[in-house]
């Protein structure tokens, strides 16, 4: 921590002292960026800008402009983290006039005082945008307030899609001192770390993860599967005189119609246990469960964000449905799952997603003819006579989709000989289990090289480096990634890296040890709540944000290892480099390239 007080601007070094430190560091470590600092602004031009804007600049702002009139906005410019380049005097004026024209000051709310009142505006005429944001234009960046009062001279953050806010920098001299400290001591600015590459100042993410994160899957297993709660006791009936009673029964007496499953998967000539295995069920979670037991187990932390599937038989077919039906994850209908389910047989999947109902047919691991798609219009919006559009609550937005789903389900008997009794399937206890999601297919675009990674010209590196040398350097990067994320602590990973090092192929399928490990890492990341769509699932108690971050990055590293094993090196490069945790990966890559000599590298086959 710096010892300067954040409440007393004068306790920070003068602006010219900080700029001298910045200039010295850039000249030594990033000369190409130093060359893009503009010369000092003329005092007469500063005074003209003050008159044009009707503002008196702070002495610190004048002193900064007298050191450098901002920066040239070219690649390699010495920007301030993600806040962008320092604005020139010309941009200070033009951006202020533009932002003033967008919106006038908002009137303060009744009783609003202090900080809330200061920031209650899209933009204030007394604010100046002193950096030009990540896009190098007047859409975001840091502003300096020149309003009279206790906040005069403070630094705030502006973003045109969010409310403005003040930063911890109390003044421009505080900000410039922090910039100099960041360069000299390699400290982050706004979560970005300063690095240099080819004479340029760059800013990159630097992430540190704990080496031994708690396993949400292990914690969930230790808790054990929750037992289904006992139904609540019926309330005591009040004493009353006998009288006429009206009893109305709809459907089967004493039953509630089951919810319609949004996804149903049918497989021919497969038993329930075989279907569960092909879907990726975790063996020690497989047992018979009622619908209520399965839904209750799936909702708790024991499930650890893994989908619960129940399977049963209907004639020569076996069916699978996810519980509870109103919280499906869509695992059953993934192409990767249907490919496994239909291997050597036939599979039919019927599902509804919003207003779309789809029926797909798979034979021997591939899509087959006979599929169908029905799309329904949305009906929950209504246009009023005055032109306003309102949304009606409490209704099915796509009622026709429900009808289409029922019709397609009814057509399965004639089309495929599938006789599915929905009520019987829901009432009976069925074999069930949690799924360990299978590996995702690599998209076609994954085979195409990426030219830019985190501002690094990867396309030029690929074009200028012979393939064996490139592969060896990127394998070294993969080893570094495995070490910094903890991926190499899993017993399946070091042998895989050794095979890659010797130029041999590495098997990565759903059922081999490395594939199961990668699937498990993905499940750990999901169970820790590392993905937004999994946040609704109960996270096992004891899992922290640090655990979540560690599992997320370890899973990403595992995915990079898989791509390196399966794709050409040109396509595998970007996933490896983009996953690196250290901001110094460019320097390490240069070291790895220098340490590899193409004359001694083997001519590895495509892996």
XYZ file of C-alpha atoms in Angstrom:
607
model
C 0.000 0.000 0.000
C 1.101 3.559 -0.679
C 1.436 5.722 2.404
C -0.176 8.808 0.853
C -3.508 9.943 2.264
C -6.395 9.564 -0.157
C -8.221 12.495 1.456
C -5.449 15.057 1.009
C -4.462 15.628 -2.615
C -1.423 17.678 -1.633
C 0.158 14.644 0.043
C 0.683 13.047 -3.358
C 3.689 13.881 -5.559
C 3.238 16.819 -7.926
C 1.960 15.989 -11.390
C 5.263 16.758 -13.123
C 7.118 14.375 -10.775
C 4.763 11.522 -11.638
C 5.010 12.258 -15.350
C 8.812 12.186 -15.096
C 8.605 8.727 -13.512
C 6.182 7.582 -16.236
C 8.355 9.007 -19.035
C 11.496 7.392 -17.620
C 9.897 3.965 -17.293
C 8.349 4.070 -20.770
C 11.611 5.209 -22.371
C 13.413 2.263 -20.798
C 10.820 -0.502 -21.152
C 8.323 0.614 -23.826
C 9.998 3.110 -26.176
C 7.434 2.600 -28.923
C 4.703 3.686 -26.524
C 6.796 6.561 -25.147
C 7.062 7.936 -28.678
C 3.260 8.262 -28.820
C 3.044 10.700 -25.903
C 2.171 14.114 -27.330
C 4.295 17.195 -26.602
C 3.110 19.728 -24.011
C 0.035 21.828 -24.729
C 0.555 25.576 -25.064
C -0.667 27.700 -22.167
C -2.617 29.894 -24.579
C -4.470 26.842 -25.953
C -5.337 25.691 -22.426
C -6.787 29.116 -21.585
C -8.769 29.115 -24.842
C -10.237 25.722 -23.971
C -11.258 27.012 -20.518
C -13.052 29.975 -22.090
C -14.811 27.785 -24.657
C -16.115 25.381 -22.015
C -16.762 28.055 -19.377
C -14.686 26.144 -16.839
C -11.543 26.769 -14.799
C -9.232 23.763 -15.025
C -7.618 22.498 -11.840
C -3.904 23.316 -11.408
C -3.170 19.573 -11.638
C -4.945 19.286 -15.004
C -3.055 22.331 -16.337
C 0.228 20.873 -15.081
C -0.526 17.512 -16.726
C -1.348 19.134 -20.064
C 1.870 21.146 -19.799
C 3.736 17.819 -19.529
C 1.873 15.990 -22.284
C -1.102 17.027 -24.363
C -2.530 13.516 -24.086
C -1.397 10.720 -26.368
C -1.518 9.929 -30.036
C -4.308 7.423 -30.528
C -2.415 4.720 -32.383
C -1.723 1.068 -31.634
C 0.774 0.848 -28.802
C -0.269 4.140 -27.192
C 0.476 4.284 -23.428
C -3.078 3.789 -22.216
C -4.142 3.629 -18.561
C -5.355 0.051 -18.063
C -8.843 -0.415 -19.476
C -9.578 3.300 -19.045
C -7.942 4.174 -22.342
C -5.510 6.876 -23.484
C -5.193 10.268 -21.828
C -7.246 12.788 -23.780
C -5.605 15.599 -25.666
C -6.803 19.172 -25.107
C -8.735 18.992 -28.359
C -10.533 15.819 -27.245
C -11.232 17.266 -23.797
C -13.185 20.063 -25.461
C -14.913 18.065 -28.180
C -15.937 15.206 -25.868
C -17.286 17.631 -23.268
C -19.379 19.426 -25.888
C -20.644 16.126 -27.291
C -21.640 14.747 -23.898
C -23.272 18.035 -22.900
C -25.429 17.816 -26.003
C -26.587 14.275 -25.303
C -28.468 14.965 -22.112
C -28.945 17.835 -19.699
C -28.374 17.454 -15.984
C -31.009 15.405 -14.252
C -32.844 17.359 -11.549
C -31.883 15.991 -8.123
C -34.477 13.908 -6.367
C -36.130 15.519 -3.336
C -33.848 15.308 -0.338
C -30.842 14.110 -2.372
C -27.578 15.359 -0.955
C -23.829 14.824 -1.172
C -22.473 12.025 -3.289
C -25.869 10.893 -4.576
C -26.679 14.407 -5.757
C -23.262 14.818 -7.401
C -23.645 11.637 -9.466
C -27.352 12.029 -10.279
C -26.700 12.852 -13.925
C -25.920 11.206 -17.221
C -23.279 13.888 -17.657
C -22.601 17.217 -15.980
C -21.294 20.305 -17.749
C -18.533 20.610 -15.110
C -17.121 17.159 -15.878
C -14.196 16.534 -18.236
C -13.452 13.132 -19.805
C -9.702 12.870 -19.187
C -9.266 9.329 -20.617
C -11.110 7.988 -23.621
C -11.991 4.456 -22.593
C -11.396 1.098 -24.139
C -12.909 2.202 -27.449
C -10.935 5.465 -27.589
C -14.063 7.575 -27.861
C -16.508 9.458 -25.630
C -18.421 6.380 -24.486
C -16.462 5.467 -21.364
C -13.389 6.495 -19.444
C -12.373 8.530 -16.426
C -13.790 11.976 -15.738
C -12.561 14.862 -13.608
C -15.225 16.905 -11.834
C -14.807 20.689 -11.711
C -18.025 21.305 -9.779
C -17.657 23.485 -6.727
C -17.951 21.656 -3.439
C -16.408 18.784 -1.536
C -15.944 16.582 -4.647
C -14.119 19.200 -6.729
C -11.122 17.632 -8.473
C -12.127 14.009 -7.864
C -11.783 11.265 -10.487
C -14.867 9.307 -11.530
C -15.691 6.555 -13.978
C -18.110 7.204 -16.834
C -19.804 4.568 -18.974
C -22.694 5.459 -21.234
C -24.611 2.287 -20.332
C -24.319 2.628 -16.558
C -24.505 5.223 -13.800
C -21.350 7.281 -13.192
C -19.354 6.589 -10.035
C -16.310 7.915 -8.242
C -13.083 5.920 -8.102
C -10.677 5.693 -5.171
C -8.443 8.295 -6.861
C -9.118 11.567 -5.067
C -7.388 13.784 -7.637
C -5.483 13.779 -10.907
C -2.134 13.814 -9.065
C -3.296 10.756 -7.101
C -4.193 9.020 -10.386
C -0.868 9.855 -12.059
C 1.092 8.701 -8.996
C -0.844 5.421 -9.110
C -0.009 5.088 -12.826
C 3.704 5.569 -12.097
C 3.559 3.104 -9.196
C 1.807 0.553 -11.401
C 4.553 0.714 -14.019
C 7.502 0.705 -11.631
C 6.171 -1.907 -9.201
C 3.989 -3.944 -11.583
C 0.734 -3.213 -9.788
C -2.713 -3.624 -11.352
C -4.872 -0.749 -12.548
C -8.525 -1.738 -12.671
C -7.655 -5.479 -12.606
C -5.240 -5.051 -15.532
C -1.513 -5.641 -15.138
C 1.100 -3.621 -17.099
C 3.265 -5.704 -19.437
C 5.571 -4.860 -22.314
C 5.885 -6.539 -25.674
C 7.989 -5.447 -28.634
C 8.602 -2.046 -27.069
C 4.940 -1.355 -26.346
C 3.024 -0.962 -23.089
C 0.124 -3.394 -22.861
C -2.357 -4.251 -20.133
C -3.526 -7.787 -19.559
C -5.474 -9.817 -17.035
C -3.542 -11.501 -14.257
C -5.380 -14.154 -12.272
C -4.224 -16.112 -9.251
C -6.036 -19.223 -8.128
C -5.817 -21.210 -4.927
C -3.834 -24.442 -5.412
C -6.225 -26.763 -3.586
C -9.855 -25.710 -4.127
C -12.544 -27.559 -2.222
C -14.377 -30.047 -4.429
C -18.120 -29.356 -4.595
C -18.689 -32.905 -5.890
C -16.849 -34.388 -2.897
C -18.740 -32.157 -0.463
C -22.035 -33.086 -2.087
C -21.204 -36.789 -1.885
C -20.281 -36.490 1.785
C -23.656 -34.925 2.546
C -25.485 -37.910 1.058
C -28.691 -37.884 -0.932
C -31.487 -36.062 0.876
C -34.533 -38.089 1.829
C -37.843 -36.947 0.495
C -39.630 -34.883 3.141
C -42.761 -36.285 4.696
C -45.931 -34.706 3.346
C -47.344 -32.127 5.754
C -50.003 -33.387 8.094
C -53.545 -32.483 7.152
C -54.808 -29.530 9.184
C -57.287 -30.312 11.925
C -60.839 -29.925 10.701
C -62.969 -27.499 12.666
C -65.986 -28.933 14.420
C -69.128 -28.032 12.571
C -72.600 -29.259 12.100
C -73.118 -31.856 9.404
C -74.411 -30.308 6.240
C -74.501 -30.837 2.503
C -71.086 -31.494 0.968
C -70.111 -30.857 -2.661
C -67.126 -32.893 -3.894
C -65.680 -32.258 -7.365
C -63.134 -34.685 -8.857
C -61.219 -34.000 -12.068
C -59.201 -36.850 -13.663
C -58.144 -39.728 -11.481
C -59.501 -39.372 -7.944
C -56.857 -38.062 -5.567
C -54.273 -37.266 -8.243
C -52.796 -34.111 -9.726
C -52.076 -34.185 -13.463
C -48.297 -34.549 -13.920
C -46.354 -31.732 -15.572
C -45.704 -32.235 -19.253
C -42.035 -33.188 -19.816
C -40.362 -30.670 -22.096
C -37.884 -33.291 -23.298
C -38.431 -36.997 -23.941
C -35.801 -39.310 -25.400
C -36.686 -42.796 -26.643
C -34.178 -45.516 -27.560
C -34.971 -48.784 -29.313
C -33.684 -52.149 -28.051
C -31.919 -50.686 -25.015
C -32.681 -51.526 -21.411
C -33.116 -48.729 -18.824
C -29.681 -49.367 -17.272
C -27.967 -49.264 -20.673
C -29.732 -46.024 -21.571
C -28.630 -44.385 -18.327
C -25.043 -45.505 -18.925
C -24.991 -44.068 -22.441
C -26.354 -40.780 -21.150
C -23.428 -40.528 -18.742
C -24.996 -41.500 -15.418
C -22.781 -41.509 -12.332
C -22.872 -45.177 -11.230
C -23.152 -44.623 -7.476
C -26.205 -42.372 -7.941
C -28.239 -44.930 -9.914
C -31.295 -46.379 -8.143
C -35.082 -46.397 -8.395
C -36.796 -43.127 -7.491
C -40.298 -41.798 -7.643
C -40.921 -38.535 -9.427
C -41.031 -36.697 -6.106
C -37.823 -38.310 -4.838
C -35.979 -37.483 -8.062
C -37.172 -33.864 -8.125
C -36.287 -33.364 -4.451
C -32.806 -34.857 -4.899
C -32.153 -32.818 -8.041
C -33.007 -29.566 -6.263
C -30.542 -30.032 -3.391
C -26.822 -29.504 -3.050
C -26.266 -33.293 -3.293
C -26.997 -33.106 -7.033
C -24.265 -30.437 -7.395
C -25.834 -28.965 -10.556
C -25.828 -32.372 -12.277
C -29.081 -33.207 -14.095
C -31.285 -36.008 -12.740
C -32.758 -38.395 -15.323
C -35.357 -41.136 -14.850
C -35.683 -43.964 -17.382
C -38.328 -46.602 -18.011
C -39.670 -49.009 -20.624
C -42.587 -48.687 -23.028
C -42.774 -51.820 -25.170
C -39.659 -52.258 -27.290
C -38.501 -48.755 -26.463
C -36.894 -47.171 -23.418
C -37.626 -43.574 -22.487
C -35.718 -40.947 -20.503
C -36.928 -37.701 -18.979
C -35.248 -35.116 -16.786
C -36.530 -34.182 -13.339
C -38.028 -31.851 -12.456
C -39.581 -31.142 -15.873
C -39.847 -27.391 -15.279
C -36.076 -27.049 -14.576
C -34.527 -29.039 -17.388
C -30.914 -28.417 -18.372
C -31.319 -29.824 -21.889
C -28.621 -32.474 -21.368
C -30.752 -35.319 -22.740
C -31.250 -33.711 -26.133
C -27.664 -32.644 -26.783
C -26.318 -34.044 -30.089
C -23.357 -35.535 -28.204
C -25.791 -37.510 -26.000
C -28.089 -38.588 -28.827
C -25.059 -39.828 -30.773
C -24.115 -42.103 -27.867
C -27.689 -43.227 -27.238
C -28.336 -44.149 -30.874
C -25.081 -46.067 -31.427
C -26.095 -49.379 -33.028
C -29.785 -48.597 -32.629
C -32.369 -45.859 -33.130
C -33.254 -42.884 -30.941
C -36.102 -40.379 -31.089
C -36.026 -37.097 -29.176
C -39.009 -34.790 -28.676
C -38.600 -31.482 -26.918
C -40.110 -28.070 -26.527
C -38.109 -24.895 -26.042
C -40.176 -21.731 -25.863
C -42.394 -21.604 -28.925
C -40.459 -24.253 -30.815
C -41.207 -27.982 -30.713
C -38.731 -30.346 -32.366
C -38.748 -34.033 -33.142
C -35.393 -35.494 -34.176
C -34.464 -39.002 -35.227
C -31.018 -40.552 -34.847
C -29.776 -43.862 -36.230
C -26.449 -45.482 -35.394
C -24.888 -42.276 -34.087
C -26.049 -39.885 -36.796
C -29.129 -37.733 -37.527
C -31.672 -39.489 -39.758
C -34.715 -38.539 -41.793
C -38.102 -38.220 -40.118
C -37.563 -35.164 -37.959
C -40.007 -32.306 -37.706
C -40.100 -28.784 -36.295
C -43.179 -26.778 -35.289
C -42.920 -23.074 -34.458
C -45.682 -21.216 -32.659
C -46.381 -17.481 -32.401
C -46.113 -15.738 -29.059
C -49.482 -14.555 -27.736
C -48.816 -12.981 -24.326
C -48.229 -9.505 -25.759
C -51.200 -7.337 -26.659
C -51.339 -4.011 -28.481
C -53.747 -1.531 -26.889
C -55.848 0.969 -28.786
C -53.453 3.776 -27.847
C -50.549 1.862 -29.360
C -48.962 0.690 -26.114
C -47.713 -2.902 -25.938
C -48.495 -4.791 -22.735
C -47.581 -8.288 -21.585
C -50.214 -10.486 -19.969
C -48.921 -12.378 -16.941
C -49.863 -15.848 -15.761
C -50.476 -17.418 -19.165
C -48.516 -19.684 -21.469
C -46.824 -17.347 -23.982
C -46.966 -20.086 -26.649
C -50.194 -22.059 -26.178
C -49.975 -23.482 -29.701
C -46.584 -24.988 -28.819
C -48.191 -27.065 -26.089
C -50.748 -28.348 -28.581
C -48.032 -29.131 -31.149
C -46.011 -30.985 -28.500
C -49.022 -33.102 -27.527
C -49.815 -33.876 -31.171
C -46.248 -34.940 -31.952
C -46.156 -37.077 -28.810
C -49.391 -38.745 -29.903
C -47.987 -39.400 -33.377
C -45.101 -41.520 -32.057
C -47.291 -44.668 -31.962
C -48.005 -44.626 -35.696
C -44.606 -43.340 -36.792
C -42.283 -45.421 -34.597
C -44.426 -47.843 -32.631
C -43.758 -45.931 -29.400
C -46.610 -46.292 -26.903
C -45.918 -43.847 -24.078
C -48.313 -43.581 -21.118
C -47.374 -40.265 -19.564
C -49.323 -40.685 -16.301
C -48.030 -44.201 -15.729
C -44.459 -43.079 -16.408
C -44.749 -40.291 -13.855
C -46.492 -42.364 -11.181
C -44.185 -45.397 -11.134
C -40.767 -45.509 -9.420
C -38.161 -45.636 -12.179
C -34.452 -46.270 -12.456
C -32.713 -42.908 -12.245
C -29.361 -41.233 -11.717
C -27.353 -38.038 -11.940
C -25.542 -37.376 -15.211
C -21.886 -36.478 -15.604
C -22.257 -34.359 -18.768
C -20.449 -35.832 -21.762
C -17.794 -33.869 -23.627
C -19.068 -31.211 -25.989
C -18.464 -31.548 -29.703
C -15.792 -29.209 -30.993
C -17.517 -26.737 -33.340
C -16.383 -26.506 -36.942
C -14.936 -23.057 -36.288
C -12.599 -24.583 -33.692
C -10.449 -25.887 -36.546
C -9.891 -22.393 -37.915
C -6.852 -20.498 -36.604
C -7.439 -17.282 -34.667
C -5.311 -14.320 -35.668
C -5.461 -12.228 -32.494
C -5.262 -13.340 -28.853
C -5.399 -10.710 -26.120
C -3.913 -8.127 -28.483
C -1.146 -10.487 -29.613
C -0.639 -11.072 -33.340
C -0.965 -14.848 -33.330
C -1.490 -14.925 -37.084
C 1.979 -13.489 -37.661
C 3.537 -15.985 -35.247
C 1.892 -18.904 -37.053
C 2.974 -17.572 -40.443
C 6.570 -16.917 -39.396
C 7.291 -20.047 -37.323
C 7.895 -23.537 -38.669
C 5.371 -26.028 -37.398
C 7.564 -28.259 -35.186
C 9.004 -25.242 -33.392
C 5.529 -23.694 -32.982
C 4.135 -26.930 -31.611
C 6.965 -27.359 -29.104
C 6.637 -23.775 -27.842
C 2.868 -24.061 -27.480
C 3.229 -27.381 -25.694
C 5.510 -25.577 -23.235
C 2.766 -22.990 -22.826
C 0.278 -25.790 -22.210
C 2.528 -27.197 -19.486
C 2.743 -23.750 -17.887
C -1.061 -23.463 -18.061
C -1.494 -26.879 -16.468
C 0.867 -25.900 -13.652
C -0.623 -22.488 -12.867
C -4.217 -23.803 -12.833
C -3.479 -27.031 -10.968
C -4.584 -29.144 -13.925
C -1.374 -31.163 -13.709
C -2.237 -32.299 -10.172
C -4.732 -34.796 -11.623
C -3.062 -38.161 -12.336
C -4.383 -38.428 -15.905
C -2.788 -35.172 -17.060
C 1.031 -35.628 -16.746
C 0.989 -38.870 -18.841
C -1.066 -37.070 -21.496
C 1.444 -34.204 -21.603
C 4.285 -36.720 -21.880
C 2.580 -38.408 -24.831
C 2.119 -35.046 -26.528
C 5.778 -34.238 -25.865
C 6.831 -37.432 -27.644
C 4.555 -36.676 -30.588
C 2.101 -39.482 -29.862
C -1.673 -39.275 -30.100
C -3.618 -38.800 -26.880
C -7.035 -40.471 -26.651
C -9.695 -38.080 -25.364
C -13.114 -39.745 -25.457
C -16.001 -39.700 -23.006
C -15.057 -43.024 -21.476
C -11.244 -43.030 -21.318
C -9.536 -41.833 -18.095
C -8.557 -38.399 -19.426
C -12.017 -37.842 -20.911
C -13.711 -38.757 -17.631
C -11.365 -36.381 -15.804
C -12.234 -33.515 -18.167
C -15.947 -34.248 -17.757
C -15.488 -34.235 -13.990
C -13.653 -30.907 -14.080
C -16.524 -29.436 -16.073
C -18.964 -30.790 -13.477
C -16.867 -29.328 -10.644
C -16.978 -25.888 -12.289
C -20.733 -26.153 -12.770
C -21.300 -27.363 -9.205
C -19.271 -24.458 -7.816
C -21.640 -22.060 -9.566
C -19.051 -20.909 -12.064
C -21.568 -20.514 -14.884
C -24.555 -18.225 -14.821
C -27.003 -20.881 -15.974
C -25.984 -23.088 -13.031
C -26.442 -20.405 -10.348
C -30.019 -21.520 -9.631
C -28.694 -24.912 -8.464
C -27.815 -25.290 -4.792
C -24.050 -24.868 -4.254
C -22.646 -27.205 -1.584
C -21.971 -25.423 1.692
C -18.364 -24.365 2.136
C -17.648 -23.494 -1.512
C -16.161 -20.002 -1.773
C -15.620 -17.555 -4.608
C -11.954 -18.613 -4.629
C -12.998 -22.247 -5.121
C -15.329 -21.234 -7.923
C -12.600 -19.291 -9.721
C -10.079 -22.122 -9.371
C -12.432 -24.796 -10.756
C -13.535 -22.561 -13.601
C -9.964 -21.926 -14.762
C -8.979 -25.563 -14.267
C -11.902 -26.666 -16.431
C -10.932 -24.138 -19.112
C -7.354 -25.433 -19.022
C -8.650 -28.971 -19.457
C -10.596 -27.881 -22.520
C -7.409 -26.308 -23.934
C -5.544 -29.586 -23.371
C -8.251 -31.468 -25.243
C -8.062 -29.082 -28.194
C -4.293 -29.340 -28.298
C -4.624 -33.128 -28.444
C -7.298 -33.155 -31.159
C -6.741 -30.120 -33.378
C -3.928 -28.895 -35.635
C -1.482 -26.812 -33.649
C -2.488 -23.662 -35.548
C -6.048 -24.020 -34.241
C -5.037 -25.186 -30.751
C -2.812 -22.166 -30.108
C -5.506 -19.634 -29.238
C -7.307 -21.761 -26.586
C -3.980 -22.341 -24.800
C -2.758 -18.737 -24.865
C -6.130 -17.195 -24.030
C -6.396 -19.422 -20.943
C -3.037 -18.401 -19.442
C -3.422 -16.829 -16.002
C -0.268 -14.741 -15.905
C -0.077 -11.442 -17.750
C 3.564 -12.275 -18.530
C 2.683 -15.075 -20.938
C 4.033 -13.139 -23.945
C 7.487 -12.990 -22.366
C 7.297 -16.670 -21.473
C 6.197 -17.548 -25.009
C 9.205 -15.672 -26.415
C 11.431 -17.656 -24.041
C 9.817 -20.929 -25.117
C 10.314 -20.088 -28.782
C 13.983 -19.233 -28.202
C 14.584 -22.460 -26.301
C 13.251 -24.592 -29.157
C 15.453 -25.237 -32.197
C 13.699 -26.512 -35.265
C 16.783 -28.432 -36.324
C 16.524 -30.681 -33.271
C 12.734 -30.810 -32.994
C 11.075 -33.930 -34.301
C 8.648 -33.643 -37.167
C 5.554 -34.421 -35.167
C 2.478 -35.723 -36.966
C -0.784 -33.893 -36.650
C -2.340 -34.895 -33.373
